[in-house]
PDB file of C-alpha atoms and ligand atoms in Angstrom:
ATOM      1  CA  MET A  10      -8.836  26.153  -9.405  1.00  0.00           C
ATOM      2  CA  SER A  11     -11.339  24.832 -11.929  1.00  0.00           C
ATOM      3  CA  LEU A  12     -12.263  21.165 -12.074  1.00  0.00           C
ATOM      4  CA  LEU A  13     -11.407  18.900 -15.011  1.00  0.00           C
ATOM      5  CA  ASN A  14     -14.066  16.562 -16.382  1.00  0.00           C
ATOM      6  CA  VAL A  15     -12.453  13.129 -16.647  1.00  0.00           C
ATOM      7  CA  PRO A  16     -14.471  10.567 -18.625  1.00  0.00           C
ATOM      8  CA  ALA A  17     -15.247   7.753 -16.184  1.00  0.00           C
ATOM      9  CA  THR A  18     -17.839   5.223 -15.071  1.00  0.00           C
ATOM     10  CA  PRO A  19     -20.643   5.918 -14.184  1.00  0.00           C
ATOM     11  CA  PHE A  20     -20.244   9.558 -15.357  1.00  0.00           C
ATOM     12  CA  HIS A  21     -17.550  12.252 -15.591  1.00  0.00           C
ATOM     13  CA  TYR A  22     -15.251  12.518 -12.563  1.00  0.00           C
ATOM     14  CA  PRO A  23     -14.685  16.110 -11.343  1.00  0.00           C
ATOM     15  CA  PHE A  24     -10.866  16.116 -11.024  1.00  0.00           C
ATOM     16  CA  ALA A  25      -9.344  18.893  -8.912  1.00  0.00           C
ATOM     17  CA  PRO A  26      -5.796  19.731 -10.150  1.00  0.00           C
ATOM     18  CA  GLY A  27      -3.403  20.145  -7.221  1.00  0.00           C
ATOM     19  CA  LYS A  28      -6.035  19.033  -4.691  1.00  0.00           C
ATOM     20  CA  THR A  29      -6.126  15.404  -5.829  1.00  0.00           C
ATOM     21  CA  ALA A  30      -3.693  13.025  -4.147  1.00  0.00           C
ATOM     22  CA  LEU A  31      -2.459   9.918  -5.952  1.00  0.00           C
ATOM     23  CA  VAL A  32      -2.856   7.030  -3.504  1.00  0.00           C
ATOM     24  CA  ILE A  33      -0.753   3.914  -4.072  1.00  0.00           C
ATOM     25  CA  ILE A  34      -1.938   1.124  -1.813  1.00  0.00           C
ATOM     26  CA  ASP A  35       0.482  -1.520  -0.523  1.00  0.00           C
ATOM     27  CA  MET A  36       2.747  -1.997  -3.571  1.00  0.00           C
ATOM     28  CA  GLN A  37       5.170  -3.724  -1.219  1.00  0.00           C
ATOM     29  CA  ARG A  38       7.202  -6.850  -1.825  1.00  0.00           C
ATOM     30  CA  ASP A  39       4.931  -8.815   0.558  1.00  0.00           C
ATOM     31  CA  PHE A  40       2.097  -8.779  -1.992  1.00  0.00           C
ATOM     32  CA  VAL A  41       3.869  -8.909  -5.358  1.00  0.00           C
ATOM     33  CA  GLU A  42       6.903 -11.134  -4.765  1.00  0.00           C
ATOM     34  CA  PRO A  43       7.172 -14.843  -3.904  1.00  0.00           C
ATOM     35  CA  GLY A  44       7.747 -15.631  -0.215  1.00  0.00           C
ATOM     36  CA  GLY A  45       5.680 -12.749   1.157  1.00  0.00           C
ATOM     37  CA  PHE A  46       2.328 -12.418   2.876  1.00  0.00           C
ATOM     38  CA  GLY A  47       0.282 -12.695  -0.328  1.00  0.00           C
ATOM     39  CA  ALA A  48       1.993 -15.944  -1.268  1.00  0.00           C
ATOM     40  CA  SER A  49       1.608 -17.272   2.301  1.00  0.00           C
ATOM     41  CA  LEU A  50      -2.151 -17.089   1.780  1.00  0.00           C
ATOM     42  CA  GLY A  51      -1.862 -19.337  -1.273  1.00  0.00           C
ATOM     43  CA  ASN A  52      -2.096 -16.652  -3.958  1.00  0.00           C
ATOM     44  CA  ASP A  53      -0.406 -16.345  -7.380  1.00  0.00           C
ATOM     45  CA  VAL A  54       1.435 -13.042  -6.892  1.00  0.00           C
ATOM     46  CA  THR A  55       2.253 -12.672 -10.605  1.00  0.00           C
ATOM     47  CA  LEU A  56      -1.391 -11.681 -11.217  1.00  0.00           C
ATOM     48  CA  LEU A  57      -0.610  -8.283  -9.669  1.00  0.00           C
ATOM     49  CA  HIS A  58       2.363  -7.374 -11.891  1.00  0.00           C
ATOM     50  CA  THR A  59       0.299  -5.696 -14.649  1.00  0.00           C
ATOM     51  CA  THR A  60      -0.369  -2.768 -12.283  1.00  0.00           C
ATOM     52  CA  ILE A  61       3.259  -1.677 -12.037  1.00  0.00           C
ATOM     53  CA  ALA A  62       3.615   0.148 -15.378  1.00  0.00           C
ATOM     54  CA  PRO A  63       0.319   2.102 -15.133  1.00  0.00           C
ATOM     55  CA  ILE A  64       1.091   3.140 -11.545  1.00  0.00           C
ATOM     56  CA  ALA A  65       4.579   4.251 -12.617  1.00  0.00           C
ATOM     57  CA  SER A  66       3.015   6.413 -15.376  1.00  0.00           C
ATOM     58  CA  LEU A  67       0.621   8.050 -12.919  1.00  0.00           C
ATOM     59  CA  LEU A  68       3.433   8.569 -10.402  1.00  0.00           C
ATOM     60  CA  ALA A  69       5.523  10.319 -13.059  1.00  0.00           C
ATOM     61  CA  ALA A  70       2.562  12.544 -14.017  1.00  0.00           C
ATOM     62  CA  TRP A  71       1.931  13.551 -10.395  1.00  0.00           C
ATOM     63  CA  ARG A  72       5.614  14.178  -9.724  1.00  0.00           C
ATOM     64  CA  ALA A  73       5.950  16.320 -12.855  1.00  0.00           C
ATOM     65  CA  ARG A  74       3.145  18.540 -11.562  1.00  0.00           C
ATOM     66  CA  GLY A  75       4.184  18.591  -7.894  1.00  0.00           C
ATOM     67  CA  TRP A  76       0.830  17.128  -6.800  1.00  0.00           C
ATOM     68  CA  PRO A  77       0.386  15.213  -3.514  1.00  0.00           C
ATOM     69  CA  ILE A  78       1.279  11.515  -3.402  1.00  0.00           C
ATOM     70  CA  VAL A  79       0.517   8.930  -0.713  1.00  0.00           C
ATOM     71  CA  HIS A  80       2.144   5.506  -0.505  1.00  0.00           C
ATOM     72  CA  THR A  81       0.799   2.975   1.992  1.00  0.00           C
ATOM     73  CA  ARG A  82       2.224  -0.222   3.379  1.00  0.00           C
ATOM     74  CA  GLU A  83       0.359  -2.850   5.371  1.00  0.00           C
ATOM     75  CA  ALA A  84       2.821  -3.122   8.245  1.00  0.00           C
ATOM     76  CA  HIS A  85       2.663  -3.797  11.979  1.00  0.00           C
ATOM     77  CA  LYS A  86       4.879  -2.843  14.889  1.00  0.00           C
ATOM     78  CA  ALA A  87       7.583  -5.405  15.694  1.00  0.00           C
ATOM     79  CA  ASP A  88       5.894  -6.315  18.994  1.00  0.00           C
ATOM     80  CA  LEU A  89       2.572  -6.887  17.160  1.00  0.00           C
ATOM     81  CA  SER A  90       0.803  -4.603  19.648  1.00  0.00           C
ATOM     82  CA  ASP A  91      -1.172  -3.129  16.716  1.00  0.00           C
ATOM     83  CA  CYS A  92      -2.103  -6.531  15.256  1.00  0.00           C
ATOM     84  CA  PRO A  93      -5.320  -7.936  16.714  1.00  0.00           C
ATOM     85  CA  PRO A  94      -5.112 -11.686  17.415  1.00  0.00           C
ATOM     86  CA  ALA A  95      -8.227 -12.074  15.246  1.00  0.00           C
ATOM     87  CA  LYS A  96      -6.148 -10.889  12.269  1.00  0.00           C
ATOM     88  CA  ARG A  97      -3.017 -12.886  13.068  1.00  0.00           C
ATOM     89  CA  LEU A  98      -4.769 -16.161  13.865  1.00  0.00           C
ATOM     90  CA  ARG A  99      -7.305 -16.163  11.016  1.00  0.00           C
ATOM     91  CA  GLY A 100      -7.219 -19.109   8.627  1.00  0.00           C
ATOM     92  CA  ALA A 101      -4.333 -21.477   7.952  1.00  0.00           C
ATOM     93  CA  PRO A 102      -1.635 -19.546   6.070  1.00  0.00           C
ATOM     94  CA  SER A 103       1.792 -21.144   5.528  1.00  0.00           C
ATOM     95  CA  LEU A 104       3.248 -18.265   7.613  1.00  0.00           C
ATOM     96  CA  ARG A 105       1.436 -15.869   9.945  1.00  0.00           C
ATOM     97  CA  ILE A 106       1.951 -12.116  10.391  1.00  0.00           C
ATOM     98  CA  GLY A 107       5.178 -11.673  12.365  1.00  0.00           C
ATOM     99  CA  ASP A 108       6.628 -15.060  11.385  1.00  0.00           C
ATOM    100  CA  ALA A 109      10.030 -15.101   9.690  1.00  0.00           C
ATOM    101  CA  GLY A 110       9.971 -15.698   5.928  1.00  0.00           C
ATOM    102  CA  PRO A 111      12.487 -15.276   3.100  1.00  0.00           C
ATOM    103  CA  MET A 112      11.952 -11.472   3.129  1.00  0.00           C
ATOM    104  CA  GLY A 113      12.007 -11.104   6.918  1.00  0.00           C
ATOM    105  CA  ARG A 114       9.075 -11.111   9.331  1.00  0.00           C
ATOM    106  CA  LEU A 115       5.770 -10.920   7.453  1.00  0.00           C
ATOM    107  CA  LEU A 116       4.042  -7.509   7.468  1.00  0.00           C
ATOM    108  CA  ILE A 117       6.406  -6.054  10.089  1.00  0.00           C
ATOM    109  CA  ARG A 118       7.626  -2.470   9.728  1.00  0.00           C
ATOM    110  CA  GLY A 119      11.169  -2.166   8.440  1.00  0.00           C
ATOM    111  CA  GLU A 120      11.456  -5.738   7.155  1.00  0.00           C
ATOM    112  CA  ALA A 121      12.469  -6.301   3.532  1.00  0.00           C
ATOM    113  CA  GLY A 122       9.030  -7.627   2.612  1.00  0.00           C
ATOM    114  CA  THR A 123       7.229  -4.471   3.668  1.00  0.00           C
ATOM    115  CA  SER A 124       9.378  -2.230   1.473  1.00  0.00           C
ATOM    116  CA  ILE A 125       7.711  -0.766  -1.593  1.00  0.00           C
ATOM    117  CA  ILE A 126       8.949  -2.350  -4.836  1.00  0.00           C
ATOM    118  CA  PRO A 127      11.882  -0.437  -6.398  1.00  0.00           C
ATOM    119  CA  ALA A 128       9.920   0.568  -9.543  1.00  0.00           C
ATOM    120  CA  LEU A 129       7.529   2.589  -7.365  1.00  0.00           C
ATOM    121  CA  ALA A 130       9.863   3.653  -4.551  1.00  0.00           C
ATOM    122  CA  PRO A 131       8.723   6.783  -2.679  1.00  0.00           C
ATOM    123  CA  GLN A 132      10.658  10.034  -3.026  1.00  0.00           C
ATOM    124  CA  VAL A 133      11.339  12.698  -0.400  1.00  0.00           C
ATOM    125  CA  GLY A 134       8.235  14.772   0.287  1.00  0.00           C
ATOM    126  CA  GLU A 135       5.751  11.994  -0.482  1.00  0.00           C
ATOM    127  CA  LEU A 136       3.651  10.613   2.372  1.00  0.00           C
ATOM    128  CA  VAL A 137       4.474   7.018   3.352  1.00  0.00           C
ATOM    129  CA  ILE A 138       1.888   5.510   5.688  1.00  0.00           C
ATOM    130  CA  ASP A 139       2.302   2.268   7.654  1.00  0.00           C
ATOM    131  CA  LYS A 140      -1.216   1.023   8.286  1.00  0.00           C
ATOM    132  CA  PRO A 141      -2.158  -1.821  10.654  1.00  0.00           C
ATOM    133  CA  GLY A 142      -5.514  -2.373   8.981  1.00  0.00           C
ATOM    134  CA  LYS A 143      -6.766  -2.975   5.482  1.00  0.00           C
ATOM    135  CA  GLY A 144      -8.052   0.610   5.340  1.00  0.00           C
ATOM    136  CA  MET A 145      -5.604   3.537   5.185  1.00  0.00           C
ATOM    137  CA  PHE A 146      -7.374   5.776   7.707  1.00  0.00           C
ATOM    138  CA  TRP A 147      -7.668   3.356  10.631  1.00  0.00           C
ATOM    139  CA  SER A 148      -5.042   4.264  13.263  1.00  0.00           C
ATOM    140  CA  THR A 149      -2.835   6.286  10.879  1.00  0.00           C
ATOM    141  CA  GLY A 150      -3.682   9.995  11.238  1.00  0.00           C
ATOM    142  CA  LEU A 151      -3.815  10.268   7.437  1.00  0.00           C
ATOM    143  CA  HIS A 152      -7.040  12.297   7.311  1.00  0.00           C
ATOM    144  CA  ASP A 153      -5.410  15.182   9.212  1.00  0.00           C
ATOM    145  CA  MET A 154      -2.308  15.002   6.978  1.00  0.00           C
ATOM    146  CA  LEU A 155      -4.440  15.237   3.837  1.00  0.00           C
ATOM    147  CA  LYS A 156      -6.528  18.081   5.255  1.00  0.00           C
ATOM    148  CA  ALA A 157      -3.311  19.962   6.075  1.00  0.00           C
ATOM    149  CA  GLN A 158      -2.361  19.718   2.375  1.00  0.00           C
ATOM    150  CA  GLY A 159      -5.826  20.835   1.223  1.00  0.00           C
ATOM    151  CA  VAL A 160      -6.540  17.506  -0.460  1.00  0.00           C
ATOM    152  CA  THR A 161     -10.208  16.997  -1.380  1.00  0.00           C
ATOM    153  CA  HIS A 162      -9.987  14.295  -4.085  1.00  0.00           C
ATOM    154  CA  LEU A 163      -8.213  10.924  -4.156  1.00  0.00           C
ATOM    155  CA  VAL A 164      -7.130   8.752  -7.092  1.00  0.00           C
ATOM    156  CA  PHE A 165      -6.692   5.137  -5.985  1.00  0.00           C
ATOM    157  CA  THR A 166      -4.228   2.562  -7.311  1.00  0.00           C
ATOM    158  CA  GLY A 167      -2.502  -0.499  -5.867  1.00  0.00           C
ATOM    159  CA  VAL A 168      -3.368  -3.883  -4.423  1.00  0.00           C
ATOM    160  CA  THR A 169      -5.524  -5.685  -3.819  1.00  0.00           C
ATOM    161  CA  THR A 170      -8.633  -4.175  -5.355  1.00  0.00           C
ATOM    162  CA  GLU A 171     -11.299  -5.683  -3.134  1.00  0.00           C
ATOM    163  CA  VAL A 172      -9.268  -5.801   0.090  1.00  0.00           C
ATOM    164  CA  CYS A 173      -7.015  -2.843   0.969  1.00  0.00           C
ATOM    165  CA  VAL A 174      -7.908  -0.608  -1.985  1.00  0.00           C
ATOM    166  CA  GLN A 175     -11.666  -0.918  -1.682  1.00  0.00           C
ATOM    167  CA  THR A 176     -11.565  -0.645   2.129  1.00  0.00           C
ATOM    168  CA  SER A 177      -9.449   2.521   1.884  1.00  0.00           C
ATOM    169  CA  MET A 178     -11.710   3.987  -0.807  1.00  0.00           C
ATOM    170  CA  ARG A 179     -14.819   3.352   1.276  1.00  0.00           C
ATOM    171  CA  GLU A 180     -13.173   4.946   4.326  1.00  0.00           C
ATOM    172  CA  ALA A 181     -12.243   7.942   2.144  1.00  0.00           C
ATOM    173  CA  ASN A 182     -15.744   8.270   0.708  1.00  0.00           C
ATOM    174  CA  ASP A 183     -17.187   8.418   4.227  1.00  0.00           C
ATOM    175  CA  ARG A 184     -14.707  11.208   5.062  1.00  0.00           C
ATOM    176  CA  GLY A 185     -15.935  13.332   2.166  1.00  0.00           C
ATOM    177  CA  TYR A 186     -13.299  12.752  -0.509  1.00  0.00           C
ATOM    178  CA  ASP A 187     -14.327  12.357  -4.167  1.00  0.00           C
ATOM    179  CA  CYS A 188     -12.629   9.099  -5.127  1.00  0.00           C
ATOM    180  CA  LEU A 189     -11.582   7.603  -8.479  1.00  0.00           C
ATOM    181  CA  ILE A 190     -10.045   4.127  -8.828  1.00  0.00           C
ATOM    182  CA  VAL A 191      -7.830   3.500 -11.870  1.00  0.00           C
ATOM    183  CA  GLU A 192      -8.879   0.283 -13.574  1.00  0.00           C
ATOM    184  CA  ASP A 193      -5.513  -0.954 -14.913  1.00  0.00           C
ATOM    185  CA  ALA A 194      -3.549   0.364 -11.901  1.00  0.00           C
ATOM    186  CA  THR A 195      -5.257  -1.970  -9.435  1.00  0.00           C
ATOM    187  CA  GLU A 196      -5.483  -5.755  -9.367  1.00  0.00           C
ATOM    188  CA  SER A 197      -6.710  -8.660  -7.316  1.00  0.00           C
ATOM    189  CA  TYR A 198      -5.578 -12.237  -6.875  1.00  0.00           C
ATOM    190  CA  PHE A 199      -9.170 -12.975  -7.998  1.00  0.00           C
ATOM    191  CA  PRO A 200     -10.121 -11.280 -11.320  1.00  0.00           C
ATOM    192  CA  GLU A 201     -13.818 -11.782 -10.640  1.00  0.00           C
ATOM    193  CA  PHE A 202     -13.499  -9.932  -7.314  1.00  0.00           C
ATOM    194  CA  LYS A 203     -11.805  -6.991  -9.057  1.00  0.00           C
ATOM    195  CA  ALA A 204     -14.634  -6.794 -11.578  1.00  0.00           C
ATOM    196  CA  ALA A 205     -17.249  -6.978  -8.841  1.00  0.00           C
ATOM    197  CA  ALA A 206     -15.481  -4.340  -6.709  1.00  0.00           C
ATOM    198  CA  LEU A 207     -15.322  -1.865  -9.596  1.00  0.00           C
ATOM    199  CA  ALA A 208     -18.974  -2.483 -10.421  1.00  0.00           C
ATOM    200  CA  MET A 209     -20.204  -2.026  -6.850  1.00  0.00           C
ATOM    201  CA  ILE A 210     -18.103   1.131  -6.352  1.00  0.00           C
ATOM    202  CA  ALA A 211     -19.678   2.877  -9.357  1.00  0.00           C
ATOM    203  CA  ALA A 212     -23.210   1.497  -8.979  1.00  0.00           C
ATOM    204  CA  GLN A 213     -26.126   3.550  -7.688  1.00  0.00           C
ATOM    205  CA  GLY A 214     -24.758   6.811  -9.100  1.00  0.00           C
ATOM    206  CA  ALA A 215     -21.139   6.418  -7.880  1.00  0.00           C
ATOM    207  CA  ILE A 216     -22.196   5.348  -4.384  1.00  0.00           C
ATOM    208  CA  VAL A 217     -18.503   4.919  -3.437  1.00  0.00           C
ATOM    209  CA  GLY A 218     -16.812   6.575  -6.422  1.00  0.00           C
ATOM    210  CA  TRP A 219     -15.745   6.397 -10.050  1.00  0.00           C
ATOM    211  CA  HIS A 220     -13.446   4.196 -12.164  1.00  0.00           C
ATOM    212  CA  THR A 221     -11.565   4.859 -15.382  1.00  0.00           C
ATOM    213  CA  PRO A 222      -8.458   3.580 -17.260  1.00  0.00           C
ATOM    214  CA  SER A 223      -5.090   5.279 -16.648  1.00  0.00           C
ATOM    215  CA  ALA A 224      -4.853   6.412 -20.294  1.00  0.00           C
ATOM    216  CA  THR A 225      -8.178   8.248 -19.997  1.00  0.00           C
ATOM    217  CA  LEU A 226      -7.122   9.981 -16.801  1.00  0.00           C
ATOM    218  CA  LEU A 227      -3.668  10.922 -18.145  1.00  0.00           C
ATOM    219  CA  GLY A 228      -5.221  12.130 -21.408  1.00  0.00           C
ATOM    220  CA  ALA A 229      -7.508  14.500 -19.526  1.00  0.00           C
ATOM    221  CA  LEU A 230      -4.682  16.245 -17.655  1.00  0.00           C
ATOM    222  CA  ALA A 231      -3.280  19.485 -19.010  1.00  0.00           C
ATOM    223  CA  PRO A 232       0.436  19.316 -19.974  1.00  0.00           C
ATOM    224  CA  ALA A 233       2.774  19.507 -16.975  1.00  0.00           C
TER     225      ALA A 233
HETATM  226  N1  TIU B  27      -4.988 -10.677   0.852  1.00  0.00           N
HETATM  227  C1  TIU B  27      -5.274  -9.634   0.100  1.00  0.00           C
HETATM  228  O1  TIU B  27      -5.869  -9.731  -0.972  1.00  0.00           O
HETATM  229  N2  TIU B  27      -4.896  -8.399   0.503  1.00  0.00           N
HETATM  230  C2  TIU B  27      -4.372  -8.038   1.710  1.00  0.00           C
HETATM  231  O2  TIU B  27      -4.253  -8.834   2.635  1.00  0.00           O
HETATM  232  N3  TIU B  27      -3.914  -6.754   1.847  1.00  0.00           N
HETATM  233  C3  TIU B  27      -4.043  -5.792   0.838  1.00  0.00           C
HETATM  234  O3  TIU B  27      -4.959  -5.818   0.027  1.00  0.00           O
HETATM  235  N4  TIU B  27      -3.080  -4.878   0.752  1.00  0.00           N
END
């Protein structure tokens, strides 16, 4: 299948139709709703809400074409055996991972807070990955799942830009995927960190990957 040239920074992104998975990082209640993990760290979760509509548009475009989709959740086993003490004990949050909050135990698989927000809920046939780390490849088996589907390119969305999204994109780049991050479909609790993350990803001739707005990407796709 021939590649599409998507206008992007720092130069055109070679998009592979059907071989490019849409990756939606951690759009779970814990990061975007009050009372979750993001809020426990002292963050204003409303800053992330602008991502929802662009991600929904991309999700609809991928679904219409039957292309691969990956949803991730940052979520630990109930016994915390996959949560290093260094992660759980870091800093002075109002609640720690595993503590009970208004949406259940923070960042624990199956709790209300770890569920993906209804507007972006996964459908049957889409990969849903519970990841114990910030990156989506660590301890998940995802690389083998993507290889089995013939995926060579990844389009990144979700939260937060400089934490789980950037970590996952760097892991993906090292595994040989061509990676694009969608500017308006990712957000940080710190706007200056988002700007810096996008700049450092695309610097030095796309050292980690490319970035572009969702409208530019959607405009470059052939009709479904
Ligand atoms: N705190 C923060 O910005 N992010 C995380 O802890 N996890 C993700 O980015 N998903």
